[in-house]
């Protein structure tokens, strides 16, 4: 077992032993938390779940799309927000880290260390190693084993519709939900070709309606500063076109039935693979975290 995996398991064990105790009044309303898609911007979900820990509250239902599904799985398995943050600290190279320091840590990972080239299968990279690592770390294989009920969103490529997983195997659901079109290999599961959940439902708070009294949606789309000549790079063009589509989906959802609380952290110039900017992302999320604190205290 490599150092990263061993450290991940140590953190998981520590979280279990800490026995996070959450108090909820008998008459408490059911809370649902939806964690949106966004690649590295999804690290903004970490301060949000940390707030629930600080308030000693656990959501009654979680829903996640893409990176929101990753954080959702970790949190639903029983990890605290602090443990998830520690995990990320072990996995990423910081913006402030020297090149020598980065190279010395290469064997202890990098997010891309879990991604294998997979040309010719509908994507550039396979995410199989990454989701196997997540499964090993949480020591869960099915939705039924999670501490908090969770719904994971993917998209059916050929039928052009959302697919929601909430029972059975976790691994294929998570792998499908993070399969960013053109970047990560689509997943063939139960006769369907599945891609990233953001293509169909980037912030799946609608899945909480009818089951929760308070619905919280966390939209981590953020925004970019235009380049001087206004011409985006090839990669930014592809990712930006997807963000336009996702923003349109979210806008229409909010018109039809908004959540009780809608959070959109002010994330500036964070691209899909900018995991080295974890500290910046956490800092840009603090205002939304405090806004949520005030709203929850008022509602509860």
mmCIF file of C-alpha atoms in Angstrom:
data_model
loop_
_atom_site.group_PDB
_atom_site.id
_atom_site.type_symbol
_atom_site.label_atom_id
_atom_site.label_comp_id
_atom_site.label_asym_id
_atom_site.label_seq_id
_atom_site.Cartn_x
_atom_site.Cartn_y
_atom_site.Cartn_z
ATOM 1 C CA UNK A 1 0.000 0.000 0.000
ATOM 2 C CA UNK A 2 1.486 3.373 -0.991
ATOM 3 C CA UNK A 3 1.869 6.269 1.424
ATOM 4 C CA UNK A 4 -1.108 8.193 0.127
ATOM 5 C CA UNK A 5 -3.515 5.307 0.518
ATOM 6 C CA UNK A 6 -2.206 4.506 3.974
ATOM 7 C CA UNK A 7 -2.622 8.142 5.015
ATOM 8 C CA UNK A 8 -6.146 8.209 3.572
ATOM 9 C CA UNK A 9 -7.116 5.130 5.592
ATOM 10 C CA UNK A 10 -5.569 6.608 8.740
ATOM 11 C CA UNK A 11 -7.686 9.726 8.301
ATOM 12 C CA UNK A 12 -10.803 7.646 7.747
ATOM 13 C CA UNK A 13 -10.143 5.622 10.892
ATOM 14 C CA UNK A 14 -9.586 8.804 12.876
ATOM 15 C CA UNK A 15 -12.914 10.162 11.698
ATOM 16 C CA UNK A 16 -14.679 6.973 12.755
ATOM 17 C CA UNK A 17 -13.032 6.957 16.168
ATOM 18 C CA UNK A 18 -13.885 10.590 16.781
ATOM 19 C CA UNK A 19 -17.551 9.592 16.742
ATOM 20 C CA UNK A 20 -18.876 12.916 15.517
ATOM 21 C CA UNK A 21 -21.945 13.473 17.656
ATOM 22 C CA UNK A 22 -24.700 15.564 16.127
ATOM 23 C CA UNK A 23 -27.648 16.790 18.101
ATOM 24 C CA UNK A 24 -30.994 17.359 16.416
ATOM 25 C CA UNK A 25 -34.165 18.457 18.215
ATOM 26 C CA UNK A 26 -36.981 15.960 17.968
ATOM 27 C CA UNK A 27 -39.046 18.443 15.978
ATOM 28 C CA UNK A 28 -36.162 19.381 13.677
ATOM 29 C CA UNK A 29 -36.939 19.793 10.008
ATOM 30 C CA UNK A 30 -35.379 17.437 7.498
ATOM 31 C CA UNK A 31 -32.420 19.023 5.715
ATOM 32 C CA UNK A 32 -31.277 18.182 2.203
ATOM 33 C CA UNK A 33 -27.931 19.289 0.785
ATOM 34 C CA UNK A 34 -27.157 19.310 -2.948
ATOM 35 C CA UNK A 35 -23.502 19.621 -3.970
ATOM 36 C CA UNK A 36 -22.960 20.876 -7.492
ATOM 37 C CA UNK A 37 -20.531 20.041 -10.295
ATOM 38 C CA UNK A 38 -17.419 22.070 -10.993
ATOM 39 C CA UNK A 39 -14.186 20.061 -11.068
ATOM 40 C CA UNK A 40 -11.642 21.694 -8.752
ATOM 41 C CA UNK A 41 -14.239 24.322 -7.848
ATOM 42 C CA UNK A 42 -16.044 21.483 -6.089
ATOM 43 C CA UNK A 43 -13.482 21.798 -3.295
ATOM 44 C CA UNK A 44 -15.688 24.703 -2.191
ATOM 45 C CA UNK A 45 -18.042 22.046 -0.811
ATOM 46 C CA UNK A 46 -15.532 21.221 1.923
ATOM 47 C CA UNK A 47 -16.041 24.420 3.986
ATOM 48 C CA UNK A 48 -19.787 23.946 3.558
ATOM 49 C CA UNK A 49 -19.826 20.464 5.092
ATOM 50 C CA UNK A 50 -17.406 21.700 7.759
ATOM 51 C CA UNK A 51 -20.071 24.193 8.794
ATOM 52 C CA UNK A 52 -22.555 21.380 9.367
ATOM 53 C CA UNK A 53 -19.989 19.739 11.626
ATOM 54 C CA UNK A 54 -19.436 23.003 13.512
ATOM 55 C CA UNK A 55 -23.186 23.333 14.084
ATOM 56 C CA UNK A 56 -23.358 19.646 15.056
ATOM 57 C CA UNK A 57 -25.957 19.013 12.372
ATOM 58 C CA UNK A 58 -26.021 16.266 9.787
ATOM 59 C CA UNK A 59 -28.100 16.586 6.591
ATOM 60 C CA UNK A 60 -30.817 13.974 6.262
ATOM 61 C CA UNK A 61 -30.276 13.565 2.511
ATOM 62 C CA UNK A 62 -27.454 14.393 0.103
ATOM 63 C CA UNK A 63 -27.414 14.779 -3.669
ATOM 64 C CA UNK A 64 -24.303 15.268 -5.762
ATOM 65 C CA UNK A 65 -23.230 15.807 -9.336
ATOM 66 C CA UNK A 66 -19.654 15.284 -10.609
ATOM 67 C CA UNK A 67 -17.196 16.681 -8.025
ATOM 68 C CA UNK A 68 -20.194 17.257 -5.784
ATOM 69 C CA UNK A 69 -20.769 13.513 -5.915
ATOM 70 C CA UNK A 70 -17.169 12.868 -4.822
ATOM 71 C CA UNK A 71 -17.454 15.120 -1.762
ATOM 72 C CA UNK A 72 -20.941 13.735 -1.186
ATOM 73 C CA UNK A 73 -19.691 10.138 -1.091
ATOM 74 C CA UNK A 74 -16.900 11.008 1.345
ATOM 75 C CA UNK A 75 -19.261 12.923 3.633
ATOM 76 C CA UNK A 76 -22.071 10.359 3.409
ATOM 77 C CA UNK A 77 -19.629 7.598 4.373
ATOM 78 C CA UNK A 78 -19.100 9.218 7.771
ATOM 79 C CA UNK A 79 -16.061 11.422 7.156
ATOM 80 C CA UNK A 80 -16.113 14.832 8.794
ATOM 81 C CA UNK A 81 -15.445 17.940 6.756
ATOM 82 C CA UNK A 82 -12.104 18.354 8.539
ATOM 83 C CA UNK A 83 -11.075 14.827 7.567
ATOM 84 C CA UNK A 84 -11.994 15.491 3.942
ATOM 85 C CA UNK A 85 -9.890 18.666 4.041
ATOM 86 C CA UNK A 86 -6.943 16.737 5.506
ATOM 87 C CA UNK A 87 -7.281 14.193 2.730
ATOM 88 C CA UNK A 88 -7.167 16.886 0.081
ATOM 89 C CA UNK A 89 -4.160 18.500 1.770
ATOM 90 C CA UNK A 90 -2.331 15.195 1.389
ATOM 91 C CA UNK A 91 -3.313 14.777 -2.244
ATOM 92 C CA UNK A 92 -2.588 18.116 -3.845
ATOM 93 C CA UNK A 93 0.435 20.281 -4.492
ATOM 94 C CA UNK A 94 -0.176 23.795 -3.168
ATOM 95 C CA UNK A 95 0.142 26.966 -5.229
ATOM 96 C CA UNK A 96 2.922 28.112 -2.910
ATOM 97 C CA UNK A 97 4.910 24.879 -3.054
ATOM 98 C CA UNK A 98 8.263 24.956 -4.804
ATOM 99 C CA UNK A 99 8.938 22.887 -7.921
ATOM 100 C CA UNK A 100 11.415 20.776 -5.969
ATOM 101 C CA UNK A 101 8.811 20.155 -3.289
ATOM 102 C CA UNK A 102 6.225 19.264 -5.891
ATOM 103 C CA UNK A 103 8.515 16.784 -7.607
ATOM 104 C CA UNK A 104 9.478 15.197 -4.292
ATOM 105 C CA UNK A 105 5.795 14.572 -3.582
ATOM 106 C CA UNK A 106 4.958 13.148 -6.991
ATOM 107 C CA UNK A 107 4.898 9.574 -5.707
ATOM 108 C CA UNK A 108 2.568 10.557 -2.867
ATOM 109 C CA UNK A 109 0.216 11.684 -5.569
ATOM 110 C CA UNK A 110 -1.252 14.404 -7.509
ATOM 111 C CA UNK A 111 -4.872 14.195 -8.638
ATOM 112 C CA UNK A 112 -3.610 13.188 -12.064
ATOM 113 C CA UNK A 113 -1.686 10.310 -10.506
ATOM 114 C CA UNK A 114 -4.917 8.323 -10.457
ATOM 115 C CA UNK A 115 -5.730 8.973 -14.109
ATOM 116 C CA UNK A 116 -4.573 6.673 -16.915
ATOM 117 C CA UNK A 117 -4.386 7.592 -20.619
ATOM 118 C CA UNK A 118 -7.347 6.015 -22.390
ATOM 119 C CA UNK A 119 -7.374 7.359 -25.939
ATOM 120 C CA UNK A 120 -9.931 6.022 -28.403
ATOM 121 C CA UNK A 121 -12.652 5.200 -25.864
ATOM 122 C CA UNK A 122 -14.521 8.475 -25.913
ATOM 123 C CA UNK A 123 -12.144 10.301 -23.589
ATOM 124 C CA UNK A 124 -8.502 11.062 -22.877
ATOM 125 C CA UNK A 125 -8.192 9.629 -19.370
ATOM 126 C CA UNK A 126 -9.645 6.754 -17.344
ATOM 127 C CA UNK A 127 -10.845 7.458 -13.802
ATOM 128 C CA UNK A 128 -10.968 3.830 -12.669
ATOM 129 C CA UNK A 129 -7.985 4.095 -10.304
ATOM 130 C CA UNK A 130 -9.408 7.208 -8.695
ATOM 131 C CA UNK A 131 -12.826 5.751 -7.889
ATOM 132 C CA UNK A 132 -11.226 2.509 -6.638
ATOM 133 C CA UNK A 133 -9.123 4.630 -4.307
ATOM 134 C CA UNK A 134 -12.232 6.414 -3.014
ATOM 135 C CA UNK A 135 -14.005 3.100 -2.468
ATOM 136 C CA UNK A 136 -11.061 1.648 -0.582
ATOM 137 C CA UNK A 137 -10.806 4.746 1.583
ATOM 138 C CA UNK A 138 -14.479 4.879 2.602
ATOM 139 C CA UNK A 139 -14.697 1.093 2.956
ATOM 140 C CA UNK A 140 -18.170 1.084 1.424
ATOM 141 C CA UNK A 141 -19.308 -0.609 -1.770
ATOM 142 C CA UNK A 142 -23.035 0.175 -1.908
ATOM 143 C CA UNK A 143 -25.362 3.103 -1.309
ATOM 144 C CA UNK A 144 -27.104 1.121 1.409
ATOM 145 C CA UNK A 145 -23.902 1.131 3.517
ATOM 146 C CA UNK A 146 -23.634 4.921 3.661
ATOM 147 C CA UNK A 147 -24.365 6.814 6.890
ATOM 148 C CA UNK A 148 -26.385 9.462 5.046
ATOM 149 C CA UNK A 149 -28.678 8.620 2.092
ATOM 150 C CA UNK A 150 -27.138 9.895 -1.130
ATOM 151 C CA UNK A 151 -28.307 10.455 -4.695
ATOM 152 C CA UNK A 152 -25.691 10.654 -7.463
ATOM 153 C CA UNK A 153 -26.443 12.155 -10.865
ATOM 154 C CA UNK A 154 -24.973 11.070 -14.186
ATOM 155 C CA UNK A 155 -26.178 11.641 -17.764
ATOM 156 C CA UNK A 156 -27.234 9.096 -20.378
ATOM 157 C CA UNK A 157 -25.244 10.098 -23.445
ATOM 158 C CA UNK A 158 -27.413 8.518 -26.134
ATOM 159 C CA UNK A 159 -30.817 9.186 -24.581
ATOM 160 C CA UNK A 160 -29.783 12.684 -23.464
ATOM 161 C CA UNK A 161 -31.357 12.469 -20.051
ATOM 162 C CA UNK A 162 -30.298 12.454 -16.384
ATOM 163 C CA UNK A 163 -29.745 9.183 -14.552
ATOM 164 C CA UNK A 164 -30.059 9.113 -10.751
ATOM 165 C CA UNK A 165 -28.400 6.448 -8.614
ATOM 166 C CA UNK A 166 -29.435 5.927 -4.993
ATOM 167 C CA UNK A 167 -29.096 2.194 -4.465
ATOM 168 C CA UNK A 168 -26.810 -0.658 -5.417
ATOM 169 C CA UNK A 169 -23.135 -0.284 -6.334
ATOM 170 C CA UNK A 170 -21.401 3.005 -5.579
ATOM 171 C CA UNK A 171 -18.393 2.621 -7.872
ATOM 172 C CA UNK A 172 -20.062 2.806 -11.306
ATOM 173 C CA UNK A 173 -22.361 5.618 -10.167
ATOM 174 C CA UNK A 174 -19.481 7.763 -8.949
ATOM 175 C CA UNK A 175 -17.299 7.000 -11.969
ATOM 176 C CA UNK A 176 -20.141 7.932 -14.328
ATOM 177 C CA UNK A 177 -20.910 11.158 -12.493
ATOM 178 C CA UNK A 178 -17.340 12.493 -12.902
ATOM 179 C CA UNK A 179 -16.876 11.446 -16.562
ATOM 180 C CA UNK A 180 -16.415 14.942 -18.024
ATOM 181 C CA UNK A 181 -17.184 14.644 -21.774
ATOM 182 C CA UNK A 182 -14.069 14.806 -23.929
ATOM 183 C CA UNK A 183 -11.742 14.505 -20.942
ATOM 184 C CA UNK A 184 -12.665 11.356 -19.006
ATOM 185 C CA UNK A 185 -13.811 8.071 -20.514
ATOM 186 C CA UNK A 186 -17.603 7.491 -20.517
ATOM 187 C CA UNK A 187 -18.866 4.567 -18.436
ATOM 188 C CA UNK A 188 -20.868 1.703 -19.912
ATOM 189 C CA UNK A 189 -23.223 0.499 -17.163
ATOM 190 C CA UNK A 190 -26.443 -1.498 -17.347
ATOM 191 C CA UNK A 191 -26.677 -1.011 -21.089
ATOM 192 C CA UNK A 192 -26.220 2.752 -20.908
ATOM 193 C CA UNK A 193 -23.378 5.057 -21.911
ATOM 194 C CA UNK A 194 -22.983 7.463 -18.994
ATOM 195 C CA UNK A 195 -21.144 10.779 -18.746
ATOM 196 C CA UNK A 196 -20.692 13.583 -16.219
ATOM 197 C CA UNK A 197 -23.772 14.540 -14.222
ATOM 198 C CA UNK A 198 -23.205 18.228 -14.955
ATOM 199 C CA UNK A 199 -24.411 17.643 -18.514
ATOM 200 C CA UNK A 200 -27.939 16.979 -17.257
ATOM 201 C CA UNK A 201 -28.256 18.328 -13.699
ATOM 202 C CA UNK A 202 -25.279 20.334 -12.414
ATOM 203 C CA UNK A 203 -26.853 21.233 -9.037
ATOM 204 C CA UNK A 204 -29.389 18.470 -8.279
ATOM 205 C CA UNK A 205 -31.347 20.105 -5.467
ATOM 206 C CA UNK A 206 -34.590 19.131 -7.223
ATOM 207 C CA UNK A 207 -33.916 15.563 -6.049
ATOM 208 C CA UNK A 208 -34.399 16.761 -2.472
ATOM 209 C CA UNK A 209 -37.890 18.151 -2.987
ATOM 210 C CA UNK A 210 -40.619 16.077 -1.407
ATOM 211 C CA UNK A 211 -38.198 14.434 1.009
ATOM 212 C CA UNK A 212 -36.798 17.445 2.863
ATOM 213 C CA UNK A 213 -38.269 20.512 4.548
ATOM 214 C CA UNK A 214 -35.147 22.610 3.959
ATOM 215 C CA UNK A 215 -33.273 22.272 0.673
ATOM 216 C CA UNK A 216 -29.789 23.739 0.232
ATOM 217 C CA UNK A 217 -28.168 24.061 -3.191
ATOM 218 C CA UNK A 218 -24.445 24.777 -3.571
ATOM 219 C CA UNK A 219 -23.587 26.044 -7.064
ATOM 220 C CA UNK A 220 -19.820 26.181 -7.627
ATOM 221 C CA UNK A 221 -19.758 27.369 -11.245
ATOM 222 C CA UNK A 222 -17.826 30.533 -10.390
ATOM 223 C CA UNK A 223 -16.672 32.981 -13.066
ATOM 224 C CA UNK A 224 -13.626 33.753 -15.185
ATOM 225 C CA UNK A 225 -11.891 37.010 -15.948
ATOM 226 C CA UNK A 226 -11.736 37.553 -19.742
ATOM 227 C CA UNK A 227 -8.281 37.504 -21.307
ATOM 228 C CA UNK A 228 -6.897 40.803 -22.621
ATOM 229 C CA UNK A 229 -7.663 39.921 -26.220
ATOM 230 C CA UNK A 230 -10.964 38.224 -25.224
ATOM 231 C CA UNK A 231 -9.830 35.036 -26.996
ATOM 232 C CA UNK A 232 -10.109 31.895 -24.809
ATOM 233 C CA UNK A 233 -7.718 28.967 -25.082
ATOM 234 C CA UNK A 234 -8.828 25.731 -26.758
ATOM 235 C CA UNK A 235 -9.338 24.031 -23.381
ATOM 236 C CA UNK A 236 -11.197 27.038 -21.961
ATOM 237 C CA UNK A 237 -13.439 27.109 -25.025
ATOM 238 C CA UNK A 238 -14.488 23.492 -24.509
ATOM 239 C CA UNK A 239 -14.989 23.832 -20.764
ATOM 240 C CA UNK A 240 -16.594 27.260 -21.071
ATOM 241 C CA UNK A 241 -19.190 26.024 -23.542
ATOM 242 C CA UNK A 242 -20.156 23.350 -21.014
ATOM 243 C CA UNK A 243 -20.439 26.000 -18.278
ATOM 244 C CA UNK A 244 -22.791 28.073 -20.431
ATOM 245 C CA UNK A 245 -25.043 25.043 -20.800
ATOM 246 C CA UNK A 246 -24.890 24.278 -17.082
ATOM 247 C CA UNK A 247 -25.696 27.861 -16.148
ATOM 248 C CA UNK A 248 -28.758 27.747 -18.393
ATOM 249 C CA UNK A 249 -29.971 24.552 -16.712
ATOM 250 C CA UNK A 250 -29.528 26.052 -13.244
ATOM 251 C CA UNK A 251 -31.246 29.303 -14.228
ATOM 252 C CA UNK A 252 -34.320 27.419 -15.449
ATOM 253 C CA UNK A 253 -34.423 25.254 -12.320
ATOM 254 C CA UNK A 254 -34.361 28.332 -10.113
ATOM 255 C CA UNK A 255 -37.272 29.818 -12.057
ATOM 256 C CA UNK A 256 -39.411 26.708 -11.642
ATOM 257 C CA UNK A 257 -38.758 25.945 -7.976
ATOM 258 C CA UNK A 258 -35.885 27.512 -6.059
ATOM 259 C CA UNK A 259 -34.304 25.776 -3.053
ATOM 260 C CA UNK A 260 -34.770 27.096 0.462
ATOM 261 C CA UNK A 261 -31.154 28.279 0.419
ATOM 262 C CA UNK A 262 -29.128 28.869 -2.733
ATOM 263 C CA UNK A 263 -25.372 29.371 -2.354
ATOM 264 C CA UNK A 264 -23.057 30.445 -5.145
ATOM 265 C CA UNK A 265 -19.556 31.038 -3.751
ATOM 266 C CA UNK A 266 -17.597 33.820 -5.466
ATOM 267 C CA UNK A 267 -15.043 31.557 -7.121
ATOM 268 C CA UNK A 268 -12.831 33.537 -9.486
ATOM 269 C CA UNK A 269 -10.662 32.092 -12.262
ATOM 270 C CA UNK A 270 -10.649 28.495 -10.995
ATOM 271 C CA UNK A 271 -10.489 26.007 -13.838
ATOM 272 C CA UNK A 272 -11.668 22.423 -13.801
ATOM 273 C CA UNK A 273 -8.262 20.904 -12.959
ATOM 274 C CA UNK A 274 -6.937 23.672 -10.682
ATOM 275 C CA UNK A 275 -6.739 21.421 -7.619
ATOM 276 C CA UNK A 276 -3.502 23.138 -6.619
ATOM 277 C CA UNK A 277 -5.623 26.206 -5.765
ATOM 278 C CA UNK A 278 -7.346 24.498 -2.850
ATOM 279 C CA UNK A 279 -6.427 27.239 -0.378
ATOM 280 C CA UNK A 280 -7.701 29.939 -2.724
ATOM 281 C CA UNK A 281 -10.962 28.047 -3.208
ATOM 282 C CA UNK A 282 -11.462 27.657 0.541
ATOM 283 C CA UNK A 283 -10.833 31.356 1.060
ATOM 284 C CA UNK A 284 -13.280 32.369 -1.667
ATOM 285 C CA UNK A 285 -15.951 30.154 -0.074
ATOM 286 C CA UNK A 286 -15.828 31.683 3.416
ATOM 287 C CA UNK A 287 -18.445 34.375 2.732
ATOM 288 C CA UNK A 288 -20.942 31.768 1.513
ATOM 289 C CA UNK A 289 -20.171 29.573 4.498
ATOM 290 C CA UNK A 290 -20.986 32.391 6.911
ATOM 291 C CA UNK A 291 -24.129 33.269 4.997
ATOM 292 C CA UNK A 292 -25.261 29.661 5.327
ATOM 293 C CA UNK A 293 -24.492 29.711 9.036
ATOM 294 C CA UNK A 294 -26.809 32.689 9.585
ATOM 295 C CA UNK A 295 -29.588 31.226 7.456
ATOM 296 C CA UNK A 296 -29.467 27.836 9.158
ATOM 297 C CA UNK A 297 -29.447 29.383 12.610
ATOM 298 C CA UNK A 298 -32.526 31.377 11.681
ATOM 299 C CA UNK A 299 -34.370 28.428 10.154
ATOM 300 C CA UNK A 300 -33.496 25.925 12.874
#
